[in-house]
PDB file of C-alpha atoms in Angstrom:
ATOM      1  CA  LYS A   1       6.690 -49.817  -2.134  1.00  0.00           C
ATOM      2  CA  ALA A   2       7.828 -46.259  -2.732  1.00  0.00           C
ATOM      3  CA  GLY A   3       5.438 -43.973  -4.565  1.00  0.00           C
ATOM      4  CA  VAL A   4       6.021 -41.647  -7.470  1.00  0.00           C
ATOM      5  CA  THR A   5       8.695 -39.088  -6.633  1.00  0.00           C
ATOM      6  CA  GLN A   6       8.880 -35.713  -8.292  1.00  0.00           C
ATOM      7  CA  THR A   7      11.728 -33.273  -7.798  1.00  0.00           C
ATOM      8  CA  PRO A   8      11.984 -30.488  -7.021  1.00  0.00           C
ATOM      9  CA  ARG A   9       8.723 -29.689  -5.250  1.00  0.00           C
ATOM     10  CA  TYR A  10       8.978 -25.965  -5.913  1.00  0.00           C
ATOM     11  CA  LEU A  11      10.785 -23.878  -8.500  1.00  0.00           C
ATOM     12  CA  ILE A  12      10.943 -20.192  -9.270  1.00  0.00           C
ATOM     13  CA  LYS A  13      12.326 -19.211 -12.656  1.00  0.00           C
ATOM     14  CA  THR A  14      12.583 -16.051 -14.716  1.00  0.00           C
ATOM     15  CA  ARG A  15      10.958 -15.555 -18.111  1.00  0.00           C
ATOM     16  CA  GLY A  16      13.186 -16.812 -20.903  1.00  0.00           C
ATOM     17  CA  GLN A  17      14.985 -19.376 -18.782  1.00  0.00           C
ATOM     18  CA  GLN A  18      14.622 -23.103 -19.129  1.00  0.00           C
ATOM     19  CA  VAL A  19      13.731 -25.689 -16.523  1.00  0.00           C
ATOM     20  CA  THR A  20      14.005 -29.453 -16.069  1.00  0.00           C
ATOM     21  CA  LEU A  21      11.662 -31.443 -13.860  1.00  0.00           C
ATOM     22  CA  SER A  22      12.219 -35.014 -12.762  1.00  0.00           C
ATOM     23  CA  CYS A  23       9.908 -37.923 -12.074  1.00  0.00           C
ATOM     24  CA  SER A  24      10.844 -41.310 -10.646  1.00  0.00           C
ATOM     25  CA  PRO A  25       8.025 -43.811 -11.149  1.00  0.00           C
ATOM     26  CA  ILE A  26       7.020 -46.673  -8.931  1.00  0.00           C
ATOM     27  CA  SER A  27       9.527 -49.494  -9.184  1.00  0.00           C
ATOM     28  CA  GLY A  28       8.636 -51.763 -12.089  1.00  0.00           C
ATOM     29  CA  HIS A  29       6.422 -49.220 -13.826  1.00  0.00           C
ATOM     30  CA  ARG A  30       7.540 -48.439 -17.354  1.00  0.00           C
ATOM     31  CA  SER A  31       4.973 -45.825 -18.345  1.00  0.00           C
ATOM     32  CA  VAL A  32       5.268 -42.235 -17.198  1.00  0.00           C
ATOM     33  CA  SER A  33       2.908 -39.465 -18.230  1.00  0.00           C
ATOM     34  CA  TRP A  34       3.031 -35.733 -17.515  1.00  0.00           C
ATOM     35  CA  TYR A  35       0.240 -33.237 -16.896  1.00  0.00           C
ATOM     36  CA  GLN A  36       0.056 -29.495 -16.463  1.00  0.00           C
ATOM     37  CA  GLN A  37      -2.460 -28.180 -13.935  1.00  0.00           C
ATOM     38  CA  THR A  38      -3.529 -24.543 -13.962  1.00  0.00           C
ATOM     39  CA  PRO A  39      -6.581 -22.824 -12.464  1.00  0.00           C
ATOM     40  CA  GLY A  40      -7.774 -21.729 -15.900  1.00  0.00           C
ATOM     41  CA  GLN A  41      -7.153 -24.831 -18.008  1.00  0.00           C
ATOM     42  CA  GLY A  42      -7.378 -27.561 -15.403  1.00  0.00           C
ATOM     43  CA  LEU A  43      -5.403 -30.750 -15.956  1.00  0.00           C
ATOM     44  CA  GLN A  44      -3.942 -31.088 -19.425  1.00  0.00           C
ATOM     45  CA  PHE A  45      -2.000 -34.034 -20.807  1.00  0.00           C
ATOM     46  CA  LEU A  46       1.514 -33.197 -21.965  1.00  0.00           C
ATOM     47  CA  PHE A  47       3.038 -36.508 -23.060  1.00  0.00           C
ATOM     48  CA  GLU A  48       3.559 -40.114 -22.112  1.00  0.00           C
ATOM     49  CA  TYR A  49       6.670 -42.270 -22.290  1.00  0.00           C
ATOM     50  CA  PHE A  50       6.959 -46.021 -22.286  1.00  0.00           C
ATOM     51  CA  SER A  51      10.283 -47.846 -22.387  1.00  0.00           C
ATOM     52  CA  GLU A  52      12.143 -44.678 -23.384  1.00  0.00           C
ATOM     53  CA  THR A  53       9.771 -43.924 -26.290  1.00  0.00           C
ATOM     54  CA  GLN A  54       7.203 -41.172 -26.471  1.00  0.00           C
ATOM     55  CA  ARG A  55       3.871 -42.893 -27.136  1.00  0.00           C
ATOM     56  CA  ASN A  56       1.456 -39.997 -26.832  1.00  0.00           C
ATOM     57  CA  LYS A  57       1.736 -36.258 -27.034  1.00  0.00           C
ATOM     58  CA  GLY A  58      -0.719 -33.553 -26.026  1.00  0.00           C
ATOM     59  CA  ASN A  59      -1.319 -30.224 -27.656  1.00  0.00           C
ATOM     60  CA  PHE A  60       1.552 -28.181 -26.283  1.00  0.00           C
ATOM     61  CA  PRO A  61       4.183 -26.132 -28.113  1.00  0.00           C
ATOM     62  CA  GLY A  62       7.585 -27.558 -28.911  1.00  0.00           C
ATOM     63  CA  ARG A  63       9.092 -25.695 -25.950  1.00  0.00           C
ATOM     64  CA  PHE A  64       7.777 -28.584 -23.865  1.00  0.00           C
ATOM     65  CA  SER A  65       9.790 -31.751 -24.273  1.00  0.00           C
ATOM     66  CA  GLY A  66      10.563 -34.855 -22.325  1.00  0.00           C
ATOM     67  CA  ARG A  67      12.551 -38.012 -22.212  1.00  0.00           C
ATOM     68  CA  GLN A  68      12.727 -41.267 -20.361  1.00  0.00           C
ATOM     69  CA  PHE A  69      15.771 -43.159 -19.240  1.00  0.00           C
ATOM     70  CA  SER A  70      16.426 -46.883 -19.186  1.00  0.00           C
ATOM     71  CA  ASN A  71      15.529 -47.016 -15.477  1.00  0.00           C
ATOM     72  CA  SER A  72      12.117 -45.493 -16.368  1.00  0.00           C
ATOM     73  CA  ARG A  73      12.866 -42.184 -14.687  1.00  0.00           C
ATOM     74  CA  SER A  74      11.559 -39.327 -16.766  1.00  0.00           C
ATOM     75  CA  GLU A  75      12.393 -35.682 -17.192  1.00  0.00           C
ATOM     76  CA  MET A  76      10.455 -32.901 -18.791  1.00  0.00           C
ATOM     77  CA  ASN A  77      12.028 -29.711 -20.028  1.00  0.00           C
ATOM     78  CA  VAL A  78      10.466 -26.358 -20.736  1.00  0.00           C
ATOM     79  CA  SER A  79      12.572 -23.877 -22.679  1.00  0.00           C
ATOM     80  CA  THR A  80      12.112 -20.137 -23.063  1.00  0.00           C
ATOM     81  CA  LEU A  81       9.763 -19.947 -20.106  1.00  0.00           C
ATOM     82  CA  GLU A  82       6.690 -17.743 -20.272  1.00  0.00           C
ATOM     83  CA  LEU A  83       4.572 -16.397 -17.428  1.00  0.00           C
ATOM     84  CA  GLY A  84       1.768 -18.693 -18.563  1.00  0.00           C
ATOM     85  CA  ASP A  85       3.924 -21.745 -17.874  1.00  0.00           C
ATOM     86  CA  SER A  86       3.409 -21.198 -14.156  1.00  0.00           C
ATOM     87  CA  ALA A  87       1.589 -24.319 -13.049  1.00  0.00           C
ATOM     88  CA  LEU A  88       1.664 -27.501 -11.041  1.00  0.00           C
ATOM     89  CA  TYR A  89       3.291 -30.225 -13.123  1.00  0.00           C
ATOM     90  CA  LEU A  90       2.223 -33.732 -12.241  1.00  0.00           C
ATOM     91  CA  CYS A  91       3.577 -37.036 -13.382  1.00  0.00           C
ATOM     92  CA  ALA A  92       1.864 -40.388 -13.191  1.00  0.00           C
ATOM     93  CA  SER A  93       3.288 -43.873 -13.474  1.00  0.00           C
ATOM     94  CA  CYS A  94       1.491 -46.978 -14.612  1.00  0.00           C
ATOM     95  CA  GLY A  95       2.421 -50.631 -14.678  1.00  0.00           C
ATOM     96  CA  GLN A  96       1.918 -52.769 -17.732  1.00  0.00           C
ATOM     97  CA  LYS A  97      -1.009 -54.703 -16.362  1.00  0.00           C
ATOM     98  CA  ASN A  98      -2.392 -52.101 -14.009  1.00  0.00           C
ATOM     99  CA  THR A  99      -5.720 -50.459 -14.604  1.00  0.00           C
ATOM    100  CA  GLU A 100      -4.789 -47.259 -12.819  1.00  0.00           C
ATOM    101  CA  ALA A 101      -2.065 -44.665 -12.641  1.00  0.00           C
ATOM    102  CA  PHE A 102      -0.352 -43.306  -9.544  1.00  0.00           C
ATOM    103  CA  PHE A 103       0.462 -39.634  -9.299  1.00  0.00           C
ATOM    104  CA  GLY A 104       3.340 -37.826  -7.692  1.00  0.00           C
ATOM    105  CA  GLN A 105       2.919 -34.752  -5.506  1.00  0.00           C
ATOM    106  CA  GLY A 106       3.891 -32.478  -8.342  1.00  0.00           C
ATOM    107  CA  THR A 107       6.369 -29.710  -8.994  1.00  0.00           C
ATOM    108  CA  ARG A 108       5.057 -26.185  -8.508  1.00  0.00           C
ATOM    109  CA  LEU A 109       6.716 -23.963 -11.123  1.00  0.00           C
ATOM    110  CA  THR A 110       6.432 -20.199 -10.817  1.00  0.00           C
ATOM    111  CA  VAL A 111       7.704 -18.038 -13.661  1.00  0.00           C
ATOM    112  CA  VAL A 112       8.378 -14.399 -12.780  1.00  0.00           C
TER     113      VAL A 112
ATOM    114  CA  GLY B   1     -13.157 -37.677 -29.049  1.00  0.00           C
ATOM    115  CA  ASN B   2     -12.835 -38.273 -25.321  1.00  0.00           C
ATOM    116  CA  SER B   3     -13.978 -35.730 -22.752  1.00  0.00           C
ATOM    117  CA  VAL B   4     -15.320 -35.453 -19.219  1.00  0.00           C
ATOM    118  CA  THR B   5     -17.787 -32.943 -17.833  1.00  0.00           C
ATOM    119  CA  GLN B   6     -18.379 -32.546 -14.140  1.00  0.00           C
ATOM    120  CA  MET B   7     -20.477 -30.192 -12.102  1.00  0.00           C
ATOM    121  CA  GLU B   8     -19.110 -26.807 -11.214  1.00  0.00           C
ATOM    122  CA  GLY B   9     -18.184 -26.068  -7.662  1.00  0.00           C
ATOM    123  CA  PRO B  10     -17.681 -25.188  -5.033  1.00  0.00           C
ATOM    124  CA  VAL B  11     -20.059 -27.490  -3.230  1.00  0.00           C
ATOM    125  CA  THR B  12     -20.570 -26.571   0.409  1.00  0.00           C
ATOM    126  CA  LEU B  13     -22.157 -29.090   2.760  1.00  0.00           C
ATOM    127  CA  SER B  14     -22.587 -29.549   6.469  1.00  0.00           C
ATOM    128  CA  GLU B  15     -20.974 -32.526   8.134  1.00  0.00           C
ATOM    129  CA  GLU B  16     -23.017 -35.740   7.749  1.00  0.00           C
ATOM    130  CA  ALA B  17     -24.852 -34.424   4.677  1.00  0.00           C
ATOM    131  CA  PHE B  18     -25.285 -36.515   1.531  1.00  0.00           C
ATOM    132  CA  LEU B  19     -22.909 -35.789  -1.346  1.00  0.00           C
ATOM    133  CA  THR B  20     -23.414 -36.133  -5.070  1.00  0.00           C
ATOM    134  CA  ILE B  21     -20.966 -34.832  -7.649  1.00  0.00           C
ATOM    135  CA  ASN B  22     -22.169 -35.345 -11.197  1.00  0.00           C
ATOM    136  CA  CYS B  23     -19.867 -36.563 -13.953  1.00  0.00           C
ATOM    137  CA  THR B  24     -20.685 -37.392 -17.564  1.00  0.00           C
ATOM    138  CA  TYR B  25     -18.338 -38.482 -20.288  1.00  0.00           C
ATOM    139  CA  THR B  26     -17.922 -38.795 -24.026  1.00  0.00           C
ATOM    140  CA  ALA B  27     -15.715 -41.566 -25.318  1.00  0.00           C
ATOM    141  CA  THR B  28     -14.895 -43.167 -28.635  1.00  0.00           C
ATOM    142  CA  GLY B  29     -14.219 -46.608 -27.184  1.00  0.00           C
ATOM    143  CA  TYR B  30     -14.898 -48.396 -23.931  1.00  0.00           C
ATOM    144  CA  PRO B  31     -13.266 -46.249 -21.301  1.00  0.00           C
ATOM    145  CA  SER B  32     -12.256 -46.927 -17.752  1.00  0.00           C
ATOM    146  CA  LEU B  33     -13.576 -44.324 -15.325  1.00  0.00           C
ATOM    147  CA  PHE B  34     -11.958 -42.889 -12.243  1.00  0.00           C
ATOM    148  CA  TRP B  35     -12.445 -40.454  -9.412  1.00  0.00           C
ATOM    149  CA  TYR B  36      -9.327 -38.771  -8.091  1.00  0.00           C
ATOM    150  CA  VAL B  37      -9.077 -36.484  -5.064  1.00  0.00           C
ATOM    151  CA  GLN B  38      -6.613 -33.654  -4.533  1.00  0.00           C
ATOM    152  CA  TYR B  39      -5.902 -32.133  -1.144  1.00  0.00           C
ATOM    153  CA  PRO B  40      -4.327 -28.671  -0.929  1.00  0.00           C
ATOM    154  CA  GLY B  41      -0.713 -28.635  -2.082  1.00  0.00           C
ATOM    155  CA  GLU B  42      -0.795 -32.299  -3.043  1.00  0.00           C
ATOM    156  CA  GLY B  43      -0.946 -34.444  -6.149  1.00  0.00           C
ATOM    157  CA  LEU B  44      -3.849 -36.645  -7.161  1.00  0.00           C
ATOM    158  CA  GLN B  45      -4.911 -39.700  -5.191  1.00  0.00           C
ATOM    159  CA  LEU B  46      -7.053 -42.399  -6.712  1.00  0.00           C
ATOM    160  CA  LEU B  47     -10.357 -42.580  -4.876  1.00  0.00           C
ATOM    161  CA  LEU B  48     -12.143 -45.264  -6.881  1.00  0.00           C
ATOM    162  CA  LYS B  49     -12.424 -46.733 -10.349  1.00  0.00           C
ATOM    163  CA  ALA B  50     -14.647 -48.802 -12.616  1.00  0.00           C
ATOM    164  CA  THR B  51     -13.442 -50.525 -15.738  1.00  0.00           C
ATOM    165  CA  LYS B  52     -16.666 -51.679 -17.399  1.00  0.00           C
ATOM    166  CA  ALA B  53     -20.350 -50.861 -17.597  1.00  0.00           C
ATOM    167  CA  ASP B  54     -22.406 -51.459 -14.427  1.00  0.00           C
ATOM    168  CA  ASP B  55     -19.273 -51.781 -12.277  1.00  0.00           C
ATOM    169  CA  LYS B  56     -19.479 -49.974  -8.968  1.00  0.00           C
ATOM    170  CA  GLY B  57     -16.317 -48.497  -7.552  1.00  0.00           C
ATOM    171  CA  SER B  58     -16.187 -47.820  -3.827  1.00  0.00           C
ATOM    172  CA  ASN B  59     -13.678 -46.619  -1.259  1.00  0.00           C
ATOM    173  CA  LYS B  60     -13.813 -44.813   2.108  1.00  0.00           C
ATOM    174  CA  GLY B  61     -17.600 -44.536   1.921  1.00  0.00           C
ATOM    175  CA  PHE B  62     -17.568 -43.049  -1.579  1.00  0.00           C
ATOM    176  CA  GLU B  63     -19.293 -44.866  -4.435  1.00  0.00           C
ATOM    177  CA  ALA B  64     -19.770 -44.403  -8.158  1.00  0.00           C
ATOM    178  CA  THR B  65     -21.468 -46.633 -10.731  1.00  0.00           C
ATOM    179  CA  TYR B  66     -20.411 -46.816 -14.378  1.00  0.00           C
ATOM    180  CA  ARG B  67     -23.631 -46.129 -16.329  1.00  0.00           C
ATOM    181  CA  LYS B  68     -23.085 -46.683 -20.017  1.00  0.00           C
ATOM    182  CA  GLU B  69     -26.674 -45.864 -20.973  1.00  0.00           C
ATOM    183  CA  THR B  70     -26.427 -42.381 -19.468  1.00  0.00           C
ATOM    184  CA  THR B  71     -22.621 -42.045 -19.951  1.00  0.00           C
ATOM    185  CA  SER B  72     -22.318 -41.088 -16.313  1.00  0.00           C
ATOM    186  CA  PHE B  73     -20.158 -41.848 -13.293  1.00  0.00           C
ATOM    187  CA  HIS B  74     -21.591 -39.793 -10.447  1.00  0.00           C
ATOM    188  CA  LEU B  75     -19.763 -39.734  -7.120  1.00  0.00           C
ATOM    189  CA  GLU B  76     -21.813 -40.222  -3.946  1.00  0.00           C
ATOM    190  CA  LYS B  77     -21.228 -40.429  -0.219  1.00  0.00           C
ATOM    191  CA  GLY B  78     -23.897 -40.886   2.379  1.00  0.00           C
ATOM    192  CA  SER B  79     -22.355 -38.829   5.168  1.00  0.00           C
ATOM    193  CA  VAL B  80     -19.484 -36.426   4.500  1.00  0.00           C
ATOM    194  CA  GLN B  81     -16.874 -35.404   7.036  1.00  0.00           C
ATOM    195  CA  VAL B  82     -14.804 -32.239   7.361  1.00  0.00           C
ATOM    196  CA  SER B  83     -11.776 -34.287   6.295  1.00  0.00           C
ATOM    197  CA  ASP B  84     -13.460 -34.924   2.897  1.00  0.00           C
ATOM    198  CA  SER B  85     -12.912 -31.279   1.965  1.00  0.00           C
ATOM    199  CA  ALA B  86     -10.825 -31.388  -1.207  1.00  0.00           C
ATOM    200  CA  VAL B  87     -11.073 -31.100  -4.981  1.00  0.00           C
ATOM    201  CA  TYR B  88     -12.539 -34.107  -6.783  1.00  0.00           C
ATOM    202  CA  PHE B  89     -11.718 -34.970 -10.394  1.00  0.00           C
ATOM    203  CA  CYS B  90     -13.590 -37.329 -12.638  1.00  0.00           C
ATOM    204  CA  ALA B  91     -11.403 -38.891 -15.329  1.00  0.00           C
ATOM    205  CA  LEU B  92     -11.396 -41.464 -18.086  1.00  0.00           C
ATOM    206  CA  SER B  93      -8.771 -43.450 -19.869  1.00  0.00           C
ATOM    207  CA  ASP B  94      -9.082 -45.535 -22.969  1.00  0.00           C
ATOM    208  CA  PRO B  95      -7.528 -48.938 -22.266  1.00  0.00           C
ATOM    209  CA  THR B  96      -7.606 -49.785 -25.963  1.00  0.00           C
ATOM    210  CA  TYR B  97      -4.402 -47.794 -26.155  1.00  0.00           C
ATOM    211  CA  ASN B  98      -3.020 -47.539 -22.659  1.00  0.00           C
ATOM    212  CA  PHE B  99      -4.065 -46.653 -19.158  1.00  0.00           C
ATOM    213  CA  ASN B 100      -1.716 -43.771 -18.679  1.00  0.00           C
ATOM    214  CA  LYS B 101      -3.394 -41.071 -20.721  1.00  0.00           C
ATOM    215  CA  PHE B 102      -6.234 -39.481 -18.810  1.00  0.00           C
ATOM    216  CA  TYR B 103      -8.923 -37.015 -19.727  1.00  0.00           C
ATOM    217  CA  PHE B 104      -9.949 -35.044 -16.672  1.00  0.00           C
ATOM    218  CA  GLY B 105     -12.978 -33.023 -15.765  1.00  0.00           C
ATOM    219  CA  SER B 106     -12.488 -29.507 -14.475  1.00  0.00           C
ATOM    220  CA  GLY B 107     -12.666 -30.558 -10.834  1.00  0.00           C
ATOM    221  CA  THR B 108     -15.247 -29.895  -8.144  1.00  0.00           C
ATOM    222  CA  LYS B 109     -14.190 -28.301  -4.886  1.00  0.00           C
ATOM    223  CA  LEU B 110     -15.981 -29.679  -1.843  1.00  0.00           C
ATOM    224  CA  ASN B 111     -16.139 -27.720   1.398  1.00  0.00           C
ATOM    225  CA  VAL B 112     -17.552 -29.524   4.412  1.00  0.00           C
ATOM    226  CA  LYS B 113     -18.434 -27.378   7.428  1.00  0.00           C
ATOM    227  CA  PRO B 114     -18.597 -28.760  10.970  1.00  0.00           C
TER     228      PRO B 114
END
């Protein structure tokens, strides 16, 4: 069974640009959540999607958005990038009856 | 609200030493509790979990017991190895709503010296 796949693994962007990150969950999993990891703030919840609907949202500005497709793959978008958006972005997928979530390896975003 | 507090690191131990990483939580409902491990440059890997009070999660020699009376979920290992060097995160989720929204502690870096 393939794990959670995040692409790309590394990204370098310039301030003011936008970026799209992708997450393919484990086959059969319909829930995908996203987290931002930084040395200062630790792991912070961004949002969670289930069956193409956003179910939960963390406390991030509107520049952070996401969506989920009918095949459960999810994307998150960050517009008007700021230096402080530099982070490791992790996604996690969860099955309907599972009691745990499985994380991808993350996308390392550097904003210069 | 929900939150997790874990001991500050780094923790430096010699190989074969005993490990304890403290974790306490605050929760509005009946949370599930987890320990995740992160190796350099990697995502999070589930180490162990417990879904109700008095459950003991165990894996690869690591153990943690869900203590509702002390709201704790301390991670222990009897004899650490150099390969255990990593960052450990305590986390909770509230299954009343769904399992895929986690509250994480700040992480504890473990360094094991040969």
